Amino acid sequence: MGRPRQHDLNTLCDHAHDLWVTHGAAGVTIRALTAVSGASSGAVYHAFGSRDGLLARVWAREAEDFLTFQRGTVARAMATGTPTDALVTAAMAPAHYAESNMDSARLLLSANVDDLMTAELTDDGRAQLRQRQKELGQLLVELSSALWNRQDPAAITTVRYCVVNLPGTLLLRSKNVTDPIAHHALELAVRGIASQAPPASAV
């Protein structure tokens, strides 16, 4: 009996994903989802707990797929190149992911865990977001350790700037995510940052 319910949940998430891509996060409402899916509002609330729970579930699902892709590309770069190459690969992962998953890439950019971690979430929704945080954090630590043999806040934050902030600014917020000039600027910026160890954390 559990399997059909899971299929229904995935279908609802698919519909919510399409609403998000078309209308932005503001367009993902319980009413809109019931309209496009044919599910009752009671069924949607039962599945997600709240609108915030719906947004968190959809974002977490997309983030899981992207992080799997990103970790795979980083692992290959780490095996065949330098730690700096791996850092550049991690930074470029959103652009490469967008080549075949443009809608999902832009959905991921439109919100972050802090935005989604609201008081309206169920324990399950909160746990999913924290799991994505944990997975990203593990990647940041691995890269920081490989680059500078450090796991302190300053080093990890520097890696986060390269992997999260710079790609968001140079790639995913532009009209053309595949813009070669943006790719060029991102790679040079990341290689420059990686060329020197960051200063020690402020006390």
PDB file of C-alpha atoms in Angstrom, residues 13-180:
ATOM      1  CA  CYS A  13       6.507  17.119  -6.495  1.00  0.00           C
ATOM      2  CA  ASP A  14       6.787  17.034 -10.287  1.00  0.00           C
ATOM      3  CA  HIS A  15       3.778  19.323 -10.616  1.00  0.00           C
ATOM      4  CA  ALA A  16       5.153  21.666  -7.937  1.00  0.00           C
ATOM      5  CA  HIS A  17       8.512  21.740  -9.735  1.00  0.00           C
ATOM      6  CA  ASP A  18       6.785  22.834 -12.938  1.00  0.00           C
ATOM      7  CA  LEU A  19       4.870  25.554 -11.089  1.00  0.00           C
ATOM      8  CA  TRP A  20       8.099  26.812  -9.509  1.00  0.00           C
ATOM      9  CA  VAL A  21       9.939  26.916 -12.834  1.00  0.00           C
ATOM     10  CA  THR A  22       7.066  28.692 -14.589  1.00  0.00           C
ATOM     11  CA  HIS A  23       5.874  31.109 -11.914  1.00  0.00           C
ATOM     12  CA  GLY A  24       8.680  31.261  -9.342  1.00  0.00           C
ATOM     13  CA  ALA A  25       8.407  30.121  -5.739  1.00  0.00           C
ATOM     14  CA  ALA A  26       5.483  32.510  -5.180  1.00  0.00           C
ATOM     15  CA  GLY A  27       3.485  30.506  -7.706  1.00  0.00           C
ATOM     16  CA  VAL A  28       3.826  27.285  -5.721  1.00  0.00           C
ATOM     17  CA  THR A  29       0.717  27.315  -3.578  1.00  0.00           C
ATOM     18  CA  ILE A  30      -1.525  24.568  -2.282  1.00  0.00           C
ATOM     19  CA  ARG A  31      -4.375  25.910  -4.432  1.00  0.00           C
ATOM     20  CA  ALA A  32      -2.240  25.982  -7.585  1.00  0.00           C
ATOM     21  CA  LEU A  33      -0.953  22.482  -6.935  1.00  0.00           C
ATOM     22  CA  THR A  34      -4.428  21.062  -6.438  1.00  0.00           C
ATOM     23  CA  ALA A  35      -5.542  22.746  -9.649  1.00  0.00           C
ATOM     24  CA  VAL A  36      -2.811  21.244 -11.827  1.00  0.00           C
ATOM     25  CA  SER A  37      -2.601  17.850 -10.129  1.00  0.00           C
ATOM     26  CA  GLY A  38      -6.245  17.098  -9.415  1.00  0.00           C
ATOM     27  CA  ALA A  39      -5.338  16.155  -5.839  1.00  0.00           C
ATOM     28  CA  SER A  40      -7.458  17.469  -2.995  1.00  0.00           C
ATOM     29  CA  SER A  41      -6.087  20.163  -0.705  1.00  0.00           C
ATOM     30  CA  GLY A  42      -6.405  17.680   2.153  1.00  0.00           C
ATOM     31  CA  ALA A  43      -4.184  15.199   0.321  1.00  0.00           C
ATOM     32  CA  VAL A  44      -1.575  17.882  -0.358  1.00  0.00           C
ATOM     33  CA  TYR A  45      -1.543  19.053   3.256  1.00  0.00           C
ATOM     34  CA  HIS A  46      -1.298  15.440   4.413  1.00  0.00           C
ATOM     35  CA  ALA A  47       1.693  14.865   2.130  1.00  0.00           C
ATOM     36  CA  PHE A  48       3.651  18.041   2.922  1.00  0.00           C
ATOM     37  CA  GLY A  49       2.199  19.555   6.092  1.00  0.00           C
ATOM     38  CA  SER A  50       2.174  23.101   4.723  1.00  0.00           C
ATOM     39  CA  ARG A  51       3.158  25.189   1.717  1.00  0.00           C
ATOM     40  CA  ASP A  52       6.582  25.638   3.307  1.00  0.00           C
ATOM     41  CA  GLY A  53       6.861  21.875   3.565  1.00  0.00           C
ATOM     42  CA  LEU A  54       6.009  21.568  -0.116  1.00  0.00           C
ATOM     43  CA  LEU A  55       8.708  24.056  -1.119  1.00  0.00           C
ATOM     44  CA  ALA A  56      11.272  22.347   1.101  1.00  0.00           C
ATOM     45  CA  ARG A  57      10.479  18.911  -0.308  1.00  0.00           C
ATOM     46  CA  VAL A  58      10.756  20.049  -3.929  1.00  0.00           C
ATOM     47  CA  TRP A  59      13.990  21.967  -3.337  1.00  0.00           C
ATOM     48  CA  ALA A  60      15.562  19.136  -1.342  1.00  0.00           C
ATOM     49  CA  ARG A  61      14.768  16.653  -4.104  1.00  0.00           C
ATOM     50  CA  GLU A  62      16.389  18.863  -6.738  1.00  0.00           C
ATOM     51  CA  ALA A  63      19.382  19.524  -4.481  1.00  0.00           C
ATOM     52  CA  GLU A  64      19.899  15.802  -3.946  1.00  0.00           C
ATOM     53  CA  ASP A  65      20.159  15.188  -7.688  1.00  0.00           C
ATOM     54  CA  PHE A  66      22.509  18.133  -8.181  1.00  0.00           C
ATOM     55  CA  LEU A  67      24.798  17.194  -5.288  1.00  0.00           C
ATOM     56  CA  THR A  68      25.090  13.665  -6.667  1.00  0.00           C
ATOM     57  CA  PHE A  69      26.132  15.133 -10.000  1.00  0.00           C
ATOM     58  CA  GLN A  70      28.549  17.584  -8.387  1.00  0.00           C
ATOM     59  CA  ARG A  71      30.227  15.000  -6.178  1.00  0.00           C
ATOM     60  CA  GLY A  72      30.725  12.717  -9.160  1.00  0.00           C
ATOM     61  CA  THR A  73      32.444  15.405 -11.212  1.00  0.00           C
ATOM     62  CA  VAL A  74      34.636  16.419  -8.265  1.00  0.00           C
ATOM     63  CA  ALA A  75      35.661  12.818  -7.589  1.00  0.00           C
ATOM     64  CA  ARG A  76      36.766  12.384 -11.182  1.00  0.00           C
ATOM     65  CA  ALA A  77      38.704  15.659 -11.120  1.00  0.00           C
ATOM     66  CA  MET A  78      40.372  14.719  -7.834  1.00  0.00           C
ATOM     67  CA  ALA A  79      41.439  11.372  -9.277  1.00  0.00           C
ATOM     68  CA  THR A  80      42.971  12.793 -12.448  1.00  0.00           C
ATOM     69  CA  GLY A  81      44.058  16.337 -11.553  1.00  0.00           C
ATOM     70  CA  THR A  82      45.039  18.626  -8.704  1.00  0.00           C
ATOM     71  CA  PRO A  83      42.974  19.806  -5.742  1.00  0.00           C
ATOM     72  CA  THR A  84      42.649  23.150  -7.496  1.00  0.00           C
ATOM     73  CA  ASP A  85      41.239  21.388 -10.551  1.00  0.00           C
ATOM     74  CA  ALA A  86      38.719  19.704  -8.255  1.00  0.00           C
ATOM     75  CA  LEU A  87      37.727  23.050  -6.747  1.00  0.00           C
ATOM     76  CA  VAL A  88      37.237  24.550 -10.215  1.00  0.00           C
ATOM     77  CA  THR A  89      35.157  21.520 -11.179  1.00  0.00           C
ATOM     78  CA  ALA A  90      32.958  21.964  -8.112  1.00  0.00           C
ATOM     79  CA  ALA A  91      32.489  25.637  -8.964  1.00  0.00           C
ATOM     80  CA  MET A  92      31.643  24.867 -12.590  1.00  0.00           C
ATOM     81  CA  ALA A  93      29.252  22.041 -11.707  1.00  0.00           C
ATOM     82  CA  PRO A  94      26.130  24.266 -11.706  1.00  0.00           C
ATOM     83  CA  ALA A  95      26.906  25.463 -15.236  1.00  0.00           C
ATOM     84  CA  HIS A  96      27.482  21.945 -16.522  1.00  0.00           C
ATOM     85  CA  TYR A  97      24.394  20.676 -14.710  1.00  0.00           C
ATOM     86  CA  ALA A  98      22.341  23.436 -16.305  1.00  0.00           C
ATOM     87  CA  GLU A  99      23.302  22.232 -19.786  1.00  0.00           C
ATOM     88  CA  SER A 100      20.826  19.382 -19.381  1.00  0.00           C
ATOM     89  CA  ASN A 101      18.872  20.551 -16.312  1.00  0.00           C
ATOM     90  CA  MET A 102      18.425  24.287 -16.809  1.00  0.00           C
ATOM     91  CA  ASP A 103      15.084  24.507 -15.008  1.00  0.00           C
ATOM     92  CA  SER A 104      16.348  22.580 -12.000  1.00  0.00           C
ATOM     93  CA  ALA A 105      19.487  24.705 -11.791  1.00  0.00           C
ATOM     94  CA  ARG A 106      17.491  27.912 -11.700  1.00  0.00           C
ATOM     95  CA  LEU A 107      15.057  26.441  -9.178  1.00  0.00           C
ATOM     96  CA  LEU A 108      17.949  25.611  -6.864  1.00  0.00           C
ATOM     97  CA  LEU A 109      19.306  29.132  -7.175  1.00  0.00           C
ATOM     98  CA  SER A 110      15.990  30.755  -6.356  1.00  0.00           C
ATOM     99  CA  ALA A 111      16.060  29.631  -2.720  1.00  0.00           C
ATOM    100  CA  ASN A 112      18.493  28.294  -0.165  1.00  0.00           C
ATOM    101  CA  VAL A 113      18.273  26.237   2.989  1.00  0.00           C
ATOM    102  CA  ASP A 114      18.079  29.282   5.254  1.00  0.00           C
ATOM    103  CA  ASP A 115      15.113  30.611   3.264  1.00  0.00           C
ATOM    104  CA  LEU A 116      13.314  27.298   3.465  1.00  0.00           C
ATOM    105  CA  MET A 117      14.015  26.356   7.092  1.00  0.00           C
ATOM    106  CA  THR A 118      10.844  27.841   8.571  1.00  0.00           C
ATOM    107  CA  ALA A 119       8.812  27.087  11.648  1.00  0.00           C
ATOM    108  CA  GLU A 120       6.088  25.580   9.463  1.00  0.00           C
ATOM    109  CA  LEU A 121       8.190  22.595   8.439  1.00  0.00           C
ATOM    110  CA  THR A 122       7.528  19.111   9.713  1.00  0.00           C
ATOM    111  CA  ASP A 123      10.376  17.208  11.304  1.00  0.00           C
ATOM    112  CA  ASP A 124      10.732  15.243   8.077  1.00  0.00           C
ATOM    113  CA  GLY A 125      10.979  18.378   5.945  1.00  0.00           C
ATOM    114  CA  ARG A 126      13.544  19.899   8.272  1.00  0.00           C
ATOM    115  CA  ALA A 127      15.557  16.674   8.270  1.00  0.00           C
ATOM    116  CA  GLN A 128      15.685  16.639   4.463  1.00  0.00           C
ATOM    117  CA  LEU A 129      17.061  20.159   4.321  1.00  0.00           C
ATOM    118  CA  ARG A 130      19.619  19.419   7.015  1.00  0.00           C
ATOM    119  CA  GLN A 131      20.730  16.353   5.093  1.00  0.00           C
ATOM    120  CA  ARG A 132      21.420  18.487   2.029  1.00  0.00           C
ATOM    121  CA  GLN A 133      23.366  20.915   4.250  1.00  0.00           C
ATOM    122  CA  LYS A 134      25.392  18.033   5.620  1.00  0.00           C
ATOM    123  CA  GLU A 135      26.193  16.675   2.168  1.00  0.00           C
ATOM    124  CA  LEU A 136      27.370  20.059   0.899  1.00  0.00           C
ATOM    125  CA  GLY A 137      29.357  20.617   4.084  1.00  0.00           C
ATOM    126  CA  GLN A 138      31.159  17.312   3.623  1.00  0.00           C
ATOM    127  CA  LEU A 139      32.179  18.313   0.114  1.00  0.00           C
ATOM    128  CA  LEU A 140      33.471  21.683   1.326  1.00  0.00           C
ATOM    129  CA  VAL A 141      35.550  19.991   4.029  1.00  0.00           C
ATOM    130  CA  GLU A 142      36.981  17.486   1.546  1.00  0.00           C
ATOM    131  CA  LEU A 143      38.037  20.255  -0.819  1.00  0.00           C
ATOM    132  CA  SER A 144      39.469  22.409   1.956  1.00  0.00           C
ATOM    133  CA  SER A 145      41.469  19.477   3.289  1.00  0.00           C
ATOM    134  CA  ALA A 146      42.804  18.599  -0.160  1.00  0.00           C
ATOM    135  CA  LEU A 147      43.760  22.189  -0.951  1.00  0.00           C
ATOM    136  CA  TRP A 148      45.350  23.379   2.282  1.00  0.00           C
ATOM    137  CA  ASN A 149      45.154  20.467   4.730  1.00  0.00           C
ATOM    138  CA  ARG A 150      42.759  22.608   6.784  1.00  0.00           C
ATOM    139  CA  GLN A 151      39.245  22.223   8.118  1.00  0.00           C
ATOM    140  CA  ASP A 152      38.899  25.469  10.055  1.00  0.00           C
ATOM    141  CA  PRO A 153      36.012  27.905   9.456  1.00  0.00           C
ATOM    142  CA  ALA A 154      38.096  30.330   7.379  1.00  0.00           C
ATOM    143  CA  ALA A 155      39.238  27.631   4.974  1.00  0.00           C
ATOM    144  CA  ILE A 156      35.796  26.077   4.633  1.00  0.00           C
ATOM    145  CA  THR A 157      34.179  29.485   4.126  1.00  0.00           C
ATOM    146  CA  THR A 158      36.688  30.266   1.381  1.00  0.00           C
ATOM    147  CA  VAL A 159      35.771  27.044  -0.398  1.00  0.00           C
ATOM    148  CA  ARG A 160      32.084  27.891   0.023  1.00  0.00           C
ATOM    149  CA  TYR A 161      32.664  31.246  -1.689  1.00  0.00           C
ATOM    150  CA  CYS A 162      34.159  29.371  -4.646  1.00  0.00           C
ATOM    151  CA  VAL A 163      31.587  26.580  -4.827  1.00  0.00           C
ATOM    152  CA  VAL A 164      28.378  28.413  -3.890  1.00  0.00           C
ATOM    153  CA  ASN A 165      28.648  32.204  -4.021  1.00  0.00           C
ATOM    154  CA  LEU A 166      30.743  32.812  -7.121  1.00  0.00           C
ATOM    155  CA  PRO A 167      28.821  30.402  -9.378  1.00  0.00           C
ATOM    156  CA  GLY A 168      25.555  31.928  -8.223  1.00  0.00           C
ATOM    157  CA  THR A 169      26.782  35.404  -9.084  1.00  0.00           C
ATOM    158  CA  LEU A 170      28.632  34.715 -12.346  1.00  0.00           C
ATOM    159  CA  LEU A 171      26.629  31.883 -13.862  1.00  0.00           C
ATOM    160  CA  LEU A 172      23.181  31.084 -12.631  1.00  0.00           C
ATOM    161  CA  ARG A 173      21.984  34.650 -12.255  1.00  0.00           C
ATOM    162  CA  SER A 174      22.963  35.540 -15.785  1.00  0.00           C
ATOM    163  CA  LYS A 175      20.595  35.192 -18.728  1.00  0.00           C
ATOM    164  CA  ASN A 176      22.850  32.622 -20.340  1.00  0.00           C
ATOM    165  CA  VAL A 177      24.271  30.070 -17.906  1.00  0.00           C
ATOM    166  CA  THR A 178      26.472  28.619 -20.631  1.00  0.00           C
ATOM    167  CA  ASP A 179      28.127  31.987 -21.371  1.00  0.00           C
ATOM    168  CA  PRO A 180      31.828  31.205 -22.070  1.00  0.00           C
TER     169      PRO A 180
END
